[in-house]
Structure formats: C-alpha cells, structure tokens
mmCIF file of C-alpha atoms in Angstrom:
data_model
loop_
_atom_site.group_PDB
_atom_site.id
_atom_site.type_symbol
_atom_site.label_atom_id
_atom_site.label_comp_id
_atom_site.label_asym_id
_atom_site.label_seq_id
_atom_site.Cartn_x
_atom_site.Cartn_y
_atom_site.Cartn_z
ATOM 1 C CA GLN A 1 -27.510 -9.743 5.281
ATOM 2 C CA VAL A 2 -24.083 -8.175 5.332
ATOM 3 C CA GLN A 3 -23.220 -6.307 2.146
ATOM 4 C CA LEU A 4 -19.617 -4.256 1.582
ATOM 5 C CA VAL A 5 -19.136 -2.190 -1.229
ATOM 6 C CA GLU A 6 -16.155 -0.751 -2.016
ATOM 7 C CA SER A 7 -15.238 1.718 -4.669
ATOM 8 C CA GLY A 8 -12.609 4.395 -5.371
ATOM 9 C CA GLY A 9 -9.951 2.506 -7.480
ATOM 10 C CA GLY A 10 -8.099 3.538 -10.231
ATOM 11 C CA VAL A 11 -5.308 3.875 -12.097
ATOM 12 C CA VAL A 12 -2.479 6.498 -10.152
ATOM 13 C CA GLN A 13 0.857 7.451 -10.743
ATOM 14 C CA PRO A 14 3.609 6.435 -8.557
ATOM 15 C CA GLY A 15 3.699 8.809 -5.367
ATOM 16 C CA GLY A 16 -0.469 9.869 -6.291
ATOM 17 C CA SER A 17 -3.280 9.228 -3.745
ATOM 18 C CA LEU A 18 -6.237 7.683 -3.958
ATOM 19 C CA ARG A 19 -9.165 7.500 -1.007
ATOM 20 C CA LEU A 20 -11.028 4.273 -0.941
ATOM 21 C CA SER A 21 -14.502 3.199 0.320
ATOM 22 C CA CYS A 22 -16.333 0.245 1.951
ATOM 23 C CA ALA A 23 -20.413 0.922 2.593
ATOM 24 C CA ALA A 24 -21.656 -1.390 4.635
ATOM 25 C CA SER A 25 -25.192 -2.342 4.981
ATOM 26 C CA GLY A 26 -26.840 -5.188 6.127
ATOM 27 C CA PHE A 27 -25.825 -5.072 10.407
ATOM 28 C CA THR A 28 -25.089 -2.043 13.029
ATOM 29 C CA PHE A 29 -22.056 -1.085 11.687
ATOM 30 C CA SER A 30 -20.935 1.400 14.788
ATOM 31 C CA ARG A 31 -20.952 -1.855 16.835
ATOM 32 C CA TYR A 32 -18.182 -3.287 14.777
ATOM 33 C CA GLY A 33 -14.497 -3.078 14.353
ATOM 34 C CA MET A 34 -13.280 -2.827 10.156
ATOM 35 C CA HIS A 35 -10.146 -4.208 7.998
ATOM 36 C CA TRP A 36 -8.935 -3.690 5.044
ATOM 37 C CA VAL A 37 -7.209 -6.471 3.496
ATOM 38 C CA ARG A 38 -5.743 -6.499 -0.050
ATOM 39 C CA GLN A 39 -4.539 -8.920 -2.579
ATOM 40 C CA ALA A 40 -1.580 -7.884 -5.537
ATOM 41 C CA PRO A 41 -2.204 -9.670 -8.760
ATOM 42 C CA GLY A 42 -1.697 -14.045 -8.972
ATOM 43 C CA LYS A 43 -0.610 -13.376 -4.914
ATOM 44 C CA GLY A 44 -2.066 -13.800 -1.273
ATOM 45 C CA LEU A 45 -3.608 -11.998 1.166
ATOM 46 C CA GLU A 46 -1.802 -9.005 2.927
ATOM 47 C CA TRP A 47 -3.463 -7.252 5.980
ATOM 48 C CA LEU A 48 -3.745 -3.354 5.551
ATOM 49 C CA SER A 49 -5.617 -2.072 8.718
ATOM 50 C CA PHE A 50 -8.138 -2.345 11.335
ATOM 51 C CA ILE A 51 -10.220 0.935 12.924
ATOM 52 C CA ARG A 52 -12.067 -0.368 16.398
ATOM 53 C CA TYR A 53 -16.413 0.203 16.602
ATOM 54 C CA ASP A 54 -15.630 3.692 17.569
ATOM 55 C CA GLY A 55 -12.566 4.433 15.537
ATOM 56 C CA SER A 56 -10.352 5.288 18.277
ATOM 57 C CA ASN A 57 -7.514 2.701 17.841
ATOM 58 C CA LYS A 58 -6.582 2.249 14.273
ATOM 59 C CA TYR A 59 -3.316 -0.024 13.466
ATOM 60 C CA TYR A 60 -1.478 -0.645 10.156
ATOM 61 C CA ALA A 61 1.032 -2.926 8.518
ATOM 62 C CA ASP A 62 4.727 -1.665 8.695
ATOM 63 C CA SER A 63 4.407 -1.581 5.206
ATOM 64 C CA VAL A 64 1.718 0.899 5.292
ATOM 65 C CA GLN A 65 2.547 2.582 8.036
ATOM 66 C CA GLY A 66 2.634 6.845 7.348
ATOM 67 C CA ARG A 67 1.562 6.454 3.905
ATOM 68 C CA PHE A 68 -2.150 4.819 4.756
ATOM 69 C CA THR A 69 -5.015 6.206 6.752
ATOM 70 C CA ILE A 70 -8.336 4.485 7.863
ATOM 71 C CA SER A 71 -11.030 6.157 9.114
ATOM 72 C CA ARG A 72 -14.783 5.490 9.347
ATOM 73 C CA ASP A 73 -17.802 7.800 9.577
ATOM 74 C CA ASN A 74 -20.430 6.261 11.458
ATOM 75 C CA SER A 75 -22.899 8.198 10.348
ATOM 76 C CA LYS A 76 -22.740 6.941 6.732
ATOM 77 C CA ASN A 77 -22.286 3.384 7.791
ATOM 78 C CA THR A 78 -18.547 3.825 6.053
ATOM 79 C CA LEU A 79 -15.448 2.819 6.017
ATOM 80 C CA TYR A 80 -12.352 4.776 3.772
ATOM 81 C CA LEU A 81 -8.785 3.902 3.513
ATOM 82 C CA GLN A 82 -6.633 6.824 1.856
ATOM 83 C CA MET A 83 -3.732 6.005 0.625
ATOM 84 C CA ASN A 84 -1.516 8.631 -0.261
ATOM 85 C CA SER A 85 3.012 8.191 -1.714
ATOM 86 C CA LEU A 86 1.416 5.096 -3.443
ATOM 87 C CA ARG A 87 4.358 2.882 -5.128
ATOM 88 C CA ALA A 88 3.769 0.202 -7.994
ATOM 89 C CA GLU A 89 3.642 -2.418 -5.622
ATOM 90 C CA ASP A 90 0.736 -1.080 -3.657
ATOM 91 C CA THR A 91 -1.312 -2.196 -6.914
ATOM 92 C CA ALA A 92 -4.172 -4.746 -6.168
ATOM 93 C CA LEU A 93 -7.170 -5.666 -5.172
ATOM 94 C CA TYR A 94 -8.244 -3.543 -2.024
ATOM 95 C CA TYR A 95 -11.225 -6.124 -0.048
ATOM 96 C CA CYS A 96 -12.836 -4.113 3.297
ATOM 97 C CA ALA A 97 -13.729 -7.211 5.800
ATOM 98 C CA LYS A 98 -15.679 -6.806 8.666
ATOM 99 C CA ALA A 99 -14.711 -7.985 11.815
ATOM 100 C CA ARG A 100 -16.607 -10.152 14.334
ATOM 101 C CA GLY A 101 -16.677 -7.810 17.116
ATOM 102 C CA ALA A 102 -15.883 -4.227 18.089
ATOM 103 C CA ALA A 103 -12.568 -3.870 19.445
ATOM 104 C CA GLU A 104 -8.991 -5.825 19.676
ATOM 105 C CA GLY A 105 -9.358 -9.148 20.873
ATOM 106 C CA ILE A 106 -11.603 -10.726 17.909
ATOM 107 C CA TYR A 107 -9.120 -11.132 14.977
ATOM 108 C CA PHE A 108 -10.717 -12.519 12.164
ATOM 109 C CA PHE A 109 -12.413 -11.328 9.171
ATOM 110 C CA ASP A 110 -16.459 -12.926 8.770
ATOM 111 C CA SER A 111 -17.735 -10.739 5.754
ATOM 112 C CA TRP A 112 -15.759 -9.300 2.591
ATOM 113 C CA GLY A 113 -16.456 -6.995 0.044
ATOM 114 C CA GLN A 114 -16.080 -7.904 -3.574
ATOM 115 C CA ALA A 115 -12.685 -5.790 -3.633
ATOM 116 C CA THR A 116 -12.045 -3.090 -5.419
ATOM 117 C CA LEU A 117 -9.126 -2.623 -7.935
ATOM 118 C CA VAL A 118 -6.209 0.055 -7.617
ATOM 119 C CA THR A 119 -3.269 0.158 -10.397
ATOM 120 C CA VAL A 120 -0.471 2.720 -9.351
ATOM 121 C CA SER A 121 1.277 3.163 -13.086
ATOM 122 C CA SER A 122 2.850 5.782 -14.786
ATOM 123 C CA GLN B 1 7.219 -13.350 2.286
ATOM 124 C CA SER B 2 4.421 -14.212 4.330
ATOM 125 C CA ALA B 3 3.751 -14.475 8.113
ATOM 126 C CA LEU B 4 2.881 -17.873 7.808
ATOM 127 C CA THR B 5 4.434 -20.400 5.594
ATOM 128 C CA GLN B 6 1.974 -23.129 3.631
ATOM 129 C CA PRO B 7 2.297 -25.008 1.370
ATOM 130 C CA PRO B 8 1.662 -24.160 -2.283
ATOM 131 C CA SER B 9 -0.315 -26.619 -3.173
ATOM 132 C CA ALA B 10 -2.108 -29.614 -2.352
ATOM 133 C CA SER B 11 -4.116 -32.230 -3.774
ATOM 134 C CA GLY B 12 -6.197 -35.134 -3.549
ATOM 135 C CA SER B 13 -8.785 -37.126 -4.870
ATOM 136 C CA PRO B 14 -12.583 -37.196 -4.354
ATOM 137 C CA GLY B 15 -13.382 -39.077 -1.561
ATOM 138 C CA GLN B 16 -10.412 -38.355 0.294
ATOM 139 C CA SER B 17 -9.324 -36.269 2.782
ATOM 140 C CA VAL B 18 -6.007 -33.825 2.566
ATOM 141 C CA THR B 19 -4.603 -31.620 5.679
ATOM 142 C CA ILE B 20 -2.304 -27.949 4.901
ATOM 143 C CA SER B 21 -0.889 -26.672 7.245
ATOM 144 C CA CYS B 22 0.223 -22.906 7.976
ATOM 145 C CA THR B 23 3.160 -22.775 10.502
ATOM 146 C CA GLY B 24 3.889 -19.829 12.500
ATOM 147 C CA THR B 25 5.802 -18.796 15.539
ATOM 148 C CA SER B 26 5.166 -18.442 19.307
ATOM 149 C CA SER B 27 4.324 -15.057 18.967
ATOM 150 C CA ASP B 28 1.598 -15.819 16.519
ATOM 151 C CA VAL B 29 0.383 -19.282 15.605
ATOM 152 C CA GLY B 30 1.838 -20.538 18.987
ATOM 153 C CA GLY B 31 0.708 -17.679 21.152
ATOM 154 C CA TYR B 32 -2.737 -17.624 20.745
ATOM 155 C CA ASN B 33 -5.935 -19.313 19.600
ATOM 156 C CA HIS B 34 -6.869 -16.886 17.083
ATOM 157 C CA VAL B 35 -6.135 -18.516 13.801
ATOM 158 C CA SER B 36 -8.497 -18.650 11.179
ATOM 159 C CA TRP B 37 -8.818 -19.945 7.691
ATOM 160 C CA TYR B 38 -10.517 -18.553 4.154
ATOM 161 C CA GLN B 39 -11.170 -19.981 1.250
ATOM 162 C CA GLN B 40 -11.108 -18.393 -1.907
ATOM 163 C CA TYR B 41 -12.666 -19.249 -5.913
ATOM 164 C CA PRO B 42 -10.809 -17.425 -8.605
ATOM 165 C CA GLY B 43 -11.916 -13.513 -8.667
ATOM 166 C CA LYS B 44 -14.157 -13.810 -5.445
ATOM 167 C CA ALA B 45 -13.900 -12.935 -2.150
ATOM 168 C CA PRO B 46 -12.462 -15.353 0.427
ATOM 169 C CA LYS B 47 -14.836 -16.674 2.783
ATOM 170 C CA LEU B 48 -14.417 -17.345 6.217
ATOM 171 C CA ILE B 49 -14.360 -21.350 6.860
ATOM 172 C CA ILE B 50 -12.762 -21.739 10.758
ATOM 173 C CA TYR B 51 -12.374 -19.237 13.246
ATOM 174 C CA GLU B 52 -10.233 -19.626 16.752
ATOM 175 C CA VAL B 53 -8.503 -22.676 15.412
ATOM 176 C CA SER B 54 -11.629 -25.135 15.077
ATOM 177 C CA ASN B 55 -14.999 -23.000 14.910
ATOM 178 C CA ARG B 56 -17.161 -23.205 12.159
ATOM 179 C CA PRO B 57 -19.671 -20.749 11.103
ATOM 180 C CA SER B 58 -22.878 -21.846 10.310
ATOM 181 C CA GLY B 59 -23.232 -23.056 6.613
ATOM 182 C CA VAL B 60 -19.837 -24.746 6.561
ATOM 183 C CA PRO B 61 -20.231 -28.261 6.015
ATOM 184 C CA ASP B 62 -18.566 -30.189 9.003
ATOM 185 C CA ARG B 63 -16.148 -31.646 6.886
ATOM 186 C CA PHE B 64 -14.114 -28.799 6.930
ATOM 187 C CA SER B 65 -12.581 -28.694 10.326
ATOM 188 C CA GLY B 66 -9.131 -26.923 11.997
ATOM 189 C CA SER B 67 -6.414 -27.924 14.703
ATOM 190 C CA LYS B 68 -3.380 -26.658 16.211
ATOM 191 C CA SER B 69 -0.518 -27.498 17.889
ATOM 192 C CA GLY B 70 2.432 -25.603 19.312
ATOM 193 C CA ASN B 71 3.120 -23.164 16.558
ATOM 194 C CA THR B 72 1.408 -25.303 13.718
ATOM 195 C CA ALA B 73 -2.013 -24.756 12.636
ATOM 196 C CA SER B 74 -3.802 -27.471 10.372
ATOM 197 C CA LEU B 75 -7.119 -27.576 8.016
ATOM 198 C CA THR B 76 -8.563 -30.439 7.009
ATOM 199 C CA VAL B 77 -10.919 -31.041 4.348
ATOM 200 C CA SER B 78 -12.518 -34.846 4.868
ATOM 201 C CA GLY B 79 -14.519 -36.467 1.595
ATOM 202 C CA LEU B 80 -12.839 -33.645 -1.032
ATOM 203 C CA GLN B 81 -16.198 -32.885 -3.142
ATOM 204 C CA ALA B 82 -14.964 -31.233 -6.734
ATOM 205 C CA GLU B 83 -16.189 -27.790 -5.277
ATOM 206 C CA ASP B 84 -13.871 -27.313 -2.405
ATOM 207 C CA GLU B 85 -11.480 -26.967 -4.841
ATOM 208 C CA ALA B 86 -9.936 -23.569 -4.321
ATOM 209 C CA ASP B 87 -7.230 -21.349 -2.349
ATOM 210 C CA TYR B 88 -7.377 -21.993 1.426
ATOM 211 C CA TYR B 89 -5.476 -19.089 3.069
ATOM 212 C CA CYS B 90 -4.960 -19.022 7.150
ATOM 213 C CA CYS B 91 -4.635 -15.820 8.966
ATOM 214 C CA SER B 92 -3.667 -15.197 12.627
ATOM 215 C CA TYR B 93 -2.925 -12.448 15.570
ATOM 216 C CA GLY B 94 0.353 -11.283 15.203
ATOM 217 C CA GLY B 95 0.618 -9.281 18.209
ATOM 218 C CA SER B 96 0.538 -5.635 18.504
ATOM 219 C CA ASN B 97 3.612 -4.377 16.026
ATOM 220 C CA ASN B 98 1.718 -6.535 13.196
ATOM 221 C CA LEU B 99 -1.861 -7.307 14.255
ATOM 222 C CA VAL B 100 -3.138 -9.652 11.521
ATOM 223 C CA VAL B 101 -0.983 -12.303 9.279
ATOM 224 C CA PHE B 102 -1.970 -14.397 6.770
ATOM 225 C CA GLY B 103 0.253 -17.507 5.451
ATOM 226 C CA GLY B 104 0.699 -17.363 1.483
ATOM 227 C CA GLY B 105 -1.981 -19.419 0.394
ATOM 228 C CA THR B 106 -2.570 -23.052 -0.717
ATOM 229 C CA LYS B 107 -4.206 -23.951 -3.699
ATOM 230 C CA LEU B 108 -6.022 -26.560 -3.208
ATOM 231 C CA THR B 109 -6.855 -29.192 -6.486
ATOM 232 C CA VAL B 110 -8.990 -32.344 -6.842
ATOM 233 C CA LEU B 111 -7.882 -34.744 -8.789
#
C-alpha cells in the first residue's frame, strides 16, 4: 500500500533553513504529482506547493513563494521541500501528500504521510 | 484567514444527518468540480473522503456524500456514528495563482 514518510523537521532559528524529505513507497512515484501541505498547531490545513510527476512544473502558495522550493528525485522515490528564510509563522506540521494524477488537472490528495514537525524559534 | 469558509463546528445525535457547508467564489468552488473533503482525527493525518464534489474513494462508507450548488459545496454525513466525530476540511482548485485552497475546518461533534 502507499506509504509516505516525512523527515527532516526540527527546531530552527528565525531566518534559518531546513530541508524536508518525503520517502515514498507502495506506488510508482515517478507517475504522480506530489504536494506539501502544512498545519500550524491547533489550526487548519494550508496547501503549500505542488510538483508535477516529472518535476517540470511547480506551484507555490503566496505565503511561501520565493522562500520554499519543492523538488523530487524519482530515482530515489523522494520528494523534498527546501525551506529558507524561516519565520515563526512557519511553525507547523508538514505533510507530503500524493496527487491522484500525474500533472495539473486533478486537485485532491489521495494519500498523506504522517507529517514532520518544524518549529521556528529563537 | 482561509480562502474557503466553513462553520467552525457542527453537531448531531447518533443516527441523525449533518451537513457541513463550504463557501467559496466563482473562481474556486463555483468554477470547477474540483472540490474534495478530508476527515482528520486528533493527532492523525487527514484522510480523503470525497473527491471531485461527490465521489467516494473505495472504503469510505456511503453515509458520506458530497454536493455543490453555485459557490457552496456541502458534505452530508447520514446516520451519524460516534466514530464520525472528527475535523472535516473542504478543499478546492483555487486557480493558477493559488493552485489549491482549503476551508478553515469544521469540528463535528456527535452528541
């Protein structure tokens, strides 16, 4: 079955950087688009970013545009999120989520990881 | 502030039906059939329960149904059970600038 395992979270100072990873198994990773979604403590879900199956197109929420970069390595079945210039408001659980389709046009998440926690604090 | 508007809470007694609304605009909910719903228990990852307005993934009970009218989508839970007590989030395609938007979530309480 589909398994998504996030890692790389931790405590970082404001202005710092972190790179999150999402290891995928149980499906042909290279055939599906992937998303990052976050959830601040006690708050709702916030979509962050999407990458096409082949990495050719990437999309970002306004809140992270220019600071976060999504990427993937299909040879390693792994999705990444490089987070720079981190702010206190970036403190959240970060989920990777699998799209039903390969590219744009299908906008729902049919599998989710268990999340990794990012805390931005001095 | 979330792009889509949901009531913060909803409730019903076992066996009853409850409907949760999700209001957007013609640029998201009203413009496309890309509305999905997710169920989330405390401390757990969200789970897809409705996609493309009214489709249920395999394994989701048919007590869960979705619909849309204009700029408002709805999730109806029929025959409420104690295990339905959870947070529910709607989601929609948001256009080329903000690809996906979520509602703020609704906490469903089974009385």
